[in-house]
Amino acid sequence: MKIGIIGTGAIGGTIAKKMAEAGHTVKINNSDDAEKLNAHAKELGVSPANQKDVVKDVDVIILSLPTIAIPTLPKNLFAEVPENVIVVDTSNYYPFRDADIEEIKNGKVESVWVSEQLGRPVIKAFNNLLAETLISGGKNPDAENRIAMAVAGDNDDAKKVIAGLVNDAGYDVVDSGSLSESWRHQPGTPAYCTELEAEELKQALKDAVKEEAPVKRDQAIVELSAMSSYPSHPDVVKFNRALFEKNPKTK
Ligand SMILES: NC(=O)c1ccc[n+]([C@@H]2O[C@H](COP(=O)([O-])OP(=O)(O)OC[C@H]3O[C@@H](n4cnc5c(N)ncnc54)[C@H](OP(=O)(O)O)[C@@H]3O)[C@@H](O)[C@H]2O)c1
């Protein structure tokens, strides 16, 4: 497939590299100047593109940006992008990083808000695994204990296409329902960055409590920031699981 990625940090950069390794044709854009973007693209094994070209002649566009950066994208970015091009949102809202976005703070589902900002449907994917998990936790489809990723959205065909890309990246897929249900894998939920297998992830999605999620999200940041040194990746996953008594990996 032909994939355009905007935002090539920990998540977008890893997706770019993995998609290119899986044989897809990938171009990237971020806020770097042309020289840095070219160097980054070379390092990832993909092509650099300006913001106008990154969305041209592709099957899938992946936005991997801090939530607060979404409204800064040009209003006409998708004006000439055909409707059948799938847009994926990997974002997670963190008030300490993304400032106050009142609608999200008042309960609007994060990717619903993103979709409204863009004026296009989005598929939410690649948001419920840590960058470190995405970098090194992938396995072949027939491997044991394969980690699963949640994919939400309102178009089943589009979700199937994105499930294929998630599989190429090394993860099982759990269809987490419509975009309005995607709060079930936002920060502060049992499905969020807890490295679950497919059946466990299904249970974790069911166990999520909407009102509890922002409280748990903020509690987690306070507790992680108060630690004398930043915990290792396995310790972060353990910490995230332990936030939920009923987490399938902790009960
Ligand atoms: N890190 C994780 O473990 C993780 C896991 C799942 C989901 N997520 C979510 O996925 C999103 C990306 O996370 P990340 O960790 O990859 O963030 P990151 O490392 O900070 O990277 C963000 C990327 O967005 C680019 N960017 C920012 N504003 C832009 C703009 N207006 N136009 C084009 N590019 C822009 C940055 O470019 P420059 O570097 O050039 O500024 C950078 O490449 C966030 O919403 C995050 O919450 C993160």
Short mmCIF file of C-alpha atoms and ligand atoms in Angstrom, two decimals:
data_model
loop_
_atom_site.label_atom_id
_atom_site.label_comp_id
_atom_site.label_asym_id
_atom_site.label_seq_id
_atom_site.Cartn_x
_atom_site.Cartn_y
_atom_site.Cartn_z
CA MET A 1 0.00 0.00 0.00
CA LYS A 2 1.00 3.63 -0.33
CA ILE A 3 1.15 5.30 3.07
CA GLY A 4 1.71 8.95 4.05
CA ILE A 5 2.69 9.66 7.65
CA ILE A 6 2.60 13.09 9.34
CA GLY A 7 4.54 13.09 12.61
CA THR A 8 7.57 10.86 12.81
CA GLY A 9 8.42 10.77 16.50
CA ALA A 10 8.47 7.68 18.67
CA ILE A 11 5.25 6.27 17.19
CA GLY A 12 5.06 7.69 13.66
CA GLY A 13 8.74 7.00 13.00
CA THR A 14 8.41 3.41 14.18
CA ILE A 15 5.29 2.85 12.09
CA ALA A 16 7.10 4.30 9.05
CA LYS A 17 10.07 1.97 9.49
CA LYS A 18 7.89 -1.10 10.08
CA MET A 19 5.61 -0.38 7.14
CA ALA A 20 8.59 0.09 4.81
CA GLU A 21 10.12 -3.16 6.09
CA ALA A 22 6.81 -4.91 5.37
CA GLY A 23 7.02 -3.79 1.73
CA HIS A 24 4.73 -0.75 1.76
CA THR A 25 5.66 2.50 0.03
CA VAL A 26 5.98 5.13 2.74
CA LYS A 27 6.49 8.88 2.70
CA ILE A 28 6.80 11.06 5.78
CA ASN A 29 6.44 14.63 6.92
CA ASN A 30 7.07 16.33 10.26
CA SER A 31 7.91 19.82 11.45
CA ASP A 32 11.64 19.52 10.68
CA ASP A 33 13.30 21.59 7.97
CA ALA A 34 13.90 19.83 4.63
CA GLU A 35 17.47 18.82 5.42
CA LYS A 36 16.57 17.16 8.74
CA LEU A 37 13.46 15.54 7.23
CA ASN A 38 15.56 14.07 4.40
CA ALA A 39 18.07 12.66 6.88
CA HIS A 40 15.31 11.20 9.07
CA ALA A 41 13.59 9.63 6.06
CA LYS A 42 16.86 8.06 4.94
CA GLU A 43 17.42 6.64 8.42
CA LEU A 44 13.91 5.10 8.41
CA GLY A 45 14.18 3.76 4.84
CA VAL A 46 11.29 5.89 3.52
CA SER A 47 10.81 9.02 1.38
CA PRO A 48 10.54 12.58 2.66
CA ALA A 49 7.59 14.70 1.45
CA ASN A 50 6.31 18.19 2.05
CA GLN A 51 2.96 18.58 3.80
CA LYS A 52 1.07 18.96 0.52
CA ASP A 53 2.65 15.91 -1.09
CA VAL A 54 2.54 13.57 1.89
CA VAL A 55 -1.25 13.24 1.52
CA LYS A 56 -1.17 12.91 -2.31
CA ASP A 57 -1.56 9.60 -4.15
CA VAL A 58 -1.71 7.42 -1.02
CA ASP A 59 -4.11 4.76 0.26
CA VAL A 60 -3.66 5.55 3.94
CA ILE A 61 -2.65 8.70 5.84
CA ILE A 62 -1.41 8.23 9.40
CA LEU A 63 -1.41 11.22 11.74
CA SER A 64 0.93 10.62 14.65
CA LEU A 65 0.94 13.99 16.37
CA PRO A 66 0.43 15.39 19.84
CA THR A 67 -3.33 16.14 20.06
CA ILE A 68 -2.62 19.86 20.41
CA ALA A 69 -0.89 19.88 17.00
CA ILE A 70 -3.95 18.56 15.13
CA PRO A 71 -5.73 21.95 14.81
CA THR A 72 -2.49 23.51 13.49
CA LEU A 73 -2.66 21.37 10.34
CA PRO A 74 -3.77 23.39 7.29
CA LYS A 75 -7.56 23.52 7.02
CA ASN A 76 -7.41 22.44 3.38
CA LEU A 77 -4.99 19.55 3.96
CA PHE A 78 -7.57 16.96 2.90
CA ALA A 79 -9.40 19.07 0.33
CA GLU A 80 -8.12 17.03 -2.60
CA VAL A 81 -7.74 13.72 -0.80
CA PRO A 82 -10.32 11.22 -2.14
CA GLU A 83 -12.90 9.98 0.37
CA ASN A 84 -11.68 6.40 0.12
CA VAL A 85 -8.26 7.33 1.51
CA ILE A 86 -8.19 6.13 5.11
CA VAL A 87 -7.01 8.54 7.81
CA VAL A 88 -5.59 7.00 11.00
CA ASP A 89 -5.21 8.85 14.30
CA THR A 90 -2.67 7.53 16.83
CA SER A 91 -3.09 10.34 19.33
CA ASN A 92 -3.66 10.29 23.09
CA TYR A 93 -4.69 13.39 24.99
CA TYR A 94 -2.52 14.43 27.95
CA PRO A 95 -3.47 17.79 29.52
CA PHE A 96 0.08 18.36 30.81
CA ARG A 97 1.37 18.18 27.23
CA ASP A 98 -1.62 19.21 25.13
CA ALA A 99 -2.96 22.04 27.32
CA ASP A 100 -6.67 22.38 27.98
CA ILE A 101 -8.91 21.13 25.23
CA GLU A 102 -12.25 21.85 26.89
CA GLU A 103 -14.38 19.50 24.79
CA ILE A 104 -12.13 16.54 25.55
CA LYS A 105 -11.92 17.55 29.20
CA ASN A 106 -15.73 17.60 29.21
CA GLY A 107 -15.87 14.03 27.97
CA LYS A 108 -15.69 14.15 24.18
CA VAL A 109 -13.97 11.02 22.89
CA GLU A 110 -10.46 12.04 21.81
CA SER A 111 -10.50 10.69 18.24
CA VAL A 112 -14.05 11.98 17.71
CA TRP A 113 -12.63 15.42 18.50
CA VAL A 114 -9.72 14.79 16.11
CA SER A 115 -12.13 13.72 13.38
CA GLU A 116 -14.16 16.90 13.89
CA GLN A 117 -11.01 19.05 13.68
CA LEU A 118 -10.05 17.39 10.39
CA GLY A 119 -13.58 17.28 8.98
CA ARG A 120 -12.98 13.62 8.04
CA PRO A 121 -13.68 10.21 9.51
CA VAL A 122 -10.67 8.65 11.23
CA ILE A 123 -9.71 5.19 12.39
CA LYS A 124 -8.12 5.12 15.84
CA ALA A 125 -5.16 2.73 15.93
CA PHE A 126 -1.58 2.44 17.20
CA ASN A 127 -2.57 4.38 20.35
CA ASN A 128 -2.75 1.67 23.02
CA LEU A 129 0.80 0.36 22.94
CA LEU A 130 3.86 2.20 24.20
CA ALA A 131 6.46 3.23 21.64
CA GLU A 132 8.88 0.75 23.20
CA THR A 133 6.31 -2.03 22.75
CA LEU A 134 5.79 -1.00 19.14
CA ILE A 135 9.53 -1.01 18.50
CA SER A 136 10.33 -4.41 19.96
CA GLY A 137 7.15 -6.30 20.94
CA GLY A 138 6.01 -7.43 17.48
CA LYS A 139 5.78 -11.11 16.57
CA ASN A 140 4.85 -13.27 13.60
CA PRO A 141 1.11 -14.07 13.32
CA ASP A 142 1.57 -17.68 14.45
CA ALA A 143 3.80 -16.84 17.46
CA GLU A 144 2.58 -17.50 20.99
CA ASN A 145 1.62 -14.66 23.34
CA ARG A 146 1.30 -12.15 20.53
CA ILE A 147 0.39 -8.70 21.85
CA ALA A 148 -2.85 -7.19 20.52
CA MET A 149 -3.77 -3.69 19.46
CA ALA A 150 -7.20 -2.04 19.49
CA VAL A 151 -8.61 -0.58 16.28
CA ALA A 152 -11.77 1.56 16.37
CA GLY A 153 -13.77 3.35 13.70
CA ASP A 154 -17.05 3.64 11.88
CA ASN A 155 -16.07 1.98 8.59
CA ASP A 156 -15.57 -1.79 8.74
CA ASP A 157 -13.72 -1.98 5.42
CA ALA A 158 -11.30 0.73 6.51
CA LYS A 159 -10.78 -1.06 9.84
CA LYS A 160 -9.91 -4.26 7.95
CA VAL A 161 -7.27 -2.43 5.92
CA ILE A 162 -5.73 -0.94 9.06
CA ALA A 163 -5.91 -4.32 10.82
CA GLY A 164 -3.74 -5.63 7.96
CA LEU A 165 -1.14 -2.94 8.64
CA VAL A 166 -1.22 -3.65 12.39
CA ASN A 167 -0.66 -7.33 11.60
CA ASP A 168 2.27 -6.35 9.35
CA ALA A 169 3.68 -4.42 12.31
CA GLY A 170 3.59 -7.62 14.39
CA TYR A 171 0.40 -7.41 16.45
CA ASP A 172 -2.97 -9.10 16.70
CA VAL A 173 -5.99 -6.84 16.29
CA VAL A 174 -9.07 -6.41 18.41
CA ASP A 175 -11.91 -4.47 16.79
CA SER A 176 -12.88 -2.08 19.59
CA GLY A 177 -16.06 -0.88 17.89
CA SER A 178 -17.13 2.53 16.62
CA LEU A 179 -15.04 5.68 17.00
CA SER A 180 -17.35 6.82 19.81
CA GLU A 181 -16.37 3.65 21.72
CA SER A 182 -12.64 4.33 21.32
CA TRP A 183 -12.51 5.95 24.81
CA ARG A 184 -12.18 2.31 25.96
CA HIS A 185 -8.50 2.41 24.95
CA GLN A 186 -7.69 6.00 25.85
CA PRO A 187 -5.16 6.75 28.63
CA GLY A 188 -6.37 5.66 32.07
CA THR A 189 -8.08 2.49 30.90
CA PRO A 190 -7.07 -1.16 31.46
CA ALA A 191 -6.43 -1.56 27.72
CA TYR A 192 -3.94 1.30 27.62
CA CYS A 193 -0.28 0.35 27.34
CA THR A 194 -0.70 -2.90 29.27
CA GLU A 195 0.52 -5.33 26.54
CA LEU A 196 -2.44 -7.69 26.52
CA GLU A 197 -3.16 -10.60 24.21
CA ALA A 198 -6.34 -10.51 22.12
CA GLU A 199 -8.76 -12.22 24.56
CA GLU A 200 -7.36 -10.22 27.47
CA LEU A 201 -7.66 -7.00 25.52
CA LYS A 202 -11.33 -7.74 24.72
CA GLN A 203 -11.97 -8.14 28.45
CA ALA A 204 -10.01 -5.00 29.31
CA LEU A 205 -12.05 -2.98 26.78
CA LYS A 206 -15.24 -4.23 28.46
CA ASP A 207 -13.88 -3.39 31.92
CA ALA A 208 -13.12 0.25 31.07
CA VAL A 209 -14.98 2.94 33.03
CA LYS A 210 -15.35 6.21 31.14
CA GLU A 211 -15.46 8.63 34.09
CA GLU A 212 -12.56 6.88 35.78
CA ALA A 213 -10.15 7.12 32.81
CA PRO A 214 -9.03 10.79 33.07
CA VAL A 215 -8.58 10.40 36.83
CA LYS A 216 -6.42 7.29 36.41
CA ARG A 217 -4.51 8.95 33.54
CA ASP A 218 -3.58 11.96 35.68
CA GLN A 219 -2.85 9.82 38.74
CA ALA A 220 -0.46 7.71 36.65
CA ILE A 221 1.45 10.78 35.43
CA VAL A 222 1.77 12.16 38.99
CA GLU A 223 3.03 8.82 40.32
CA LEU A 224 5.45 8.20 37.44
CA SER A 225 6.83 11.76 37.72
CA ALA A 226 7.37 11.35 41.47
CA MET A 227 9.61 8.30 41.00
CA SER A 228 13.28 8.98 41.73
CA SER A 229 14.30 7.61 38.35
CA TYR A 230 12.15 6.86 35.34
CA PRO A 231 11.15 3.18 35.43
CA SER A 232 12.24 0.68 32.82
CA HIS A 233 9.81 -0.27 30.07
CA PRO A 234 8.73 -3.56 31.76
CA ASP A 235 8.18 -1.61 34.99
CA VAL A 236 5.99 0.97 33.21
CA VAL A 237 3.86 -1.84 31.77
CA LYS A 238 3.63 -3.46 35.23
CA PHE A 239 2.71 -0.08 36.72
CA ASN A 240 -0.04 0.44 34.11
CA ARG A 241 -1.47 -3.03 34.75
CA ALA A 242 -1.44 -2.51 38.49
CA LEU A 243 -3.67 0.57 38.14
CA PHE A 244 -6.52 -1.88 37.59
CA GLU A 245 -7.35 -4.61 40.02
CA LYS A 246 -9.29 -6.42 37.32
CA ASN A 247 -6.60 -6.15 34.64
CA PRO A 248 -6.41 -9.58 32.99
CA LYS A 249 -2.65 -9.72 33.58
CA THR A 250 -2.86 -8.72 37.26
CA LYS A 251 -5.89 -10.54 38.66
N1 LIG B 1 5.07 7.58 22.78
C1 LIG B 1 4.20 6.63 23.02
O1 LIG B 1 4.49 5.65 23.74
C2 LIG B 1 2.83 6.69 22.39
C3 LIG B 1 2.08 5.51 22.29
C4 LIG B 1 0.87 5.52 21.62
C5 LIG B 1 0.38 6.72 21.09
N2 LIG B 1 1.09 7.86 21.26
C6 LIG B 1 0.47 9.11 20.77
O2 LIG B 1 0.83 9.28 19.39
C7 LIG B 1 1.09 10.66 19.11
C8 LIG B 1 2.55 10.81 18.71
O3 LIG B 1 3.33 10.37 19.81
P1 LIG B 1 4.92 10.33 19.79
O4 LIG B 1 5.32 9.74 21.09
O5 LIG B 1 5.39 9.72 18.52
O6 LIG B 1 5.24 11.89 19.81
P2 LIG B 1 6.63 12.59 19.52
O7 LIG B 1 7.74 11.63 19.67
O8 LIG B 1 6.62 13.85 20.29
O9 LIG B 1 6.52 12.95 17.96
C9 LIG B 1 5.58 13.86 17.49
C10 LIG B 1 5.87 14.10 16.03
O10 LIG B 1 4.93 15.05 15.55
C11 LIG B 1 5.63 16.02 14.76
N3 LIG B 1 4.84 17.24 14.72
C12 LIG B 1 4.42 18.00 15.76
N4 LIG B 1 3.66 19.01 15.29
C13 LIG B 1 3.59 18.87 13.95
C14 LIG B 1 2.95 19.57 12.88
N5 LIG B 1 2.19 20.64 13.15
N6 LIG B 1 3.11 19.11 11.61
C15 LIG B 1 3.87 18.04 11.35
N7 LIG B 1 4.50 17.32 12.30
C16 LIG B 1 4.37 17.74 13.57
C17 LIG B 1 6.96 16.16 15.44
O11 LIG B 1 7.86 16.70 14.53
P3 LIG B 1 9.20 17.41 15.06
O12 LIG B 1 9.94 16.38 15.81
O13 LIG B 1 9.87 17.84 13.81
O14 LIG B 1 8.70 18.55 15.91
C18 LIG B 1 7.25 14.69 15.74
O15 LIG B 1 7.76 14.05 14.58
C19 LIG B 1 0.77 11.42 20.41
O16 LIG B 1 -0.56 11.89 20.38
C20 LIG B 1 0.94 10.36 21.50
O17 LIG B 1 0.17 10.61 22.65
C21 LIG B 1 2.31 7.87 21.86
#
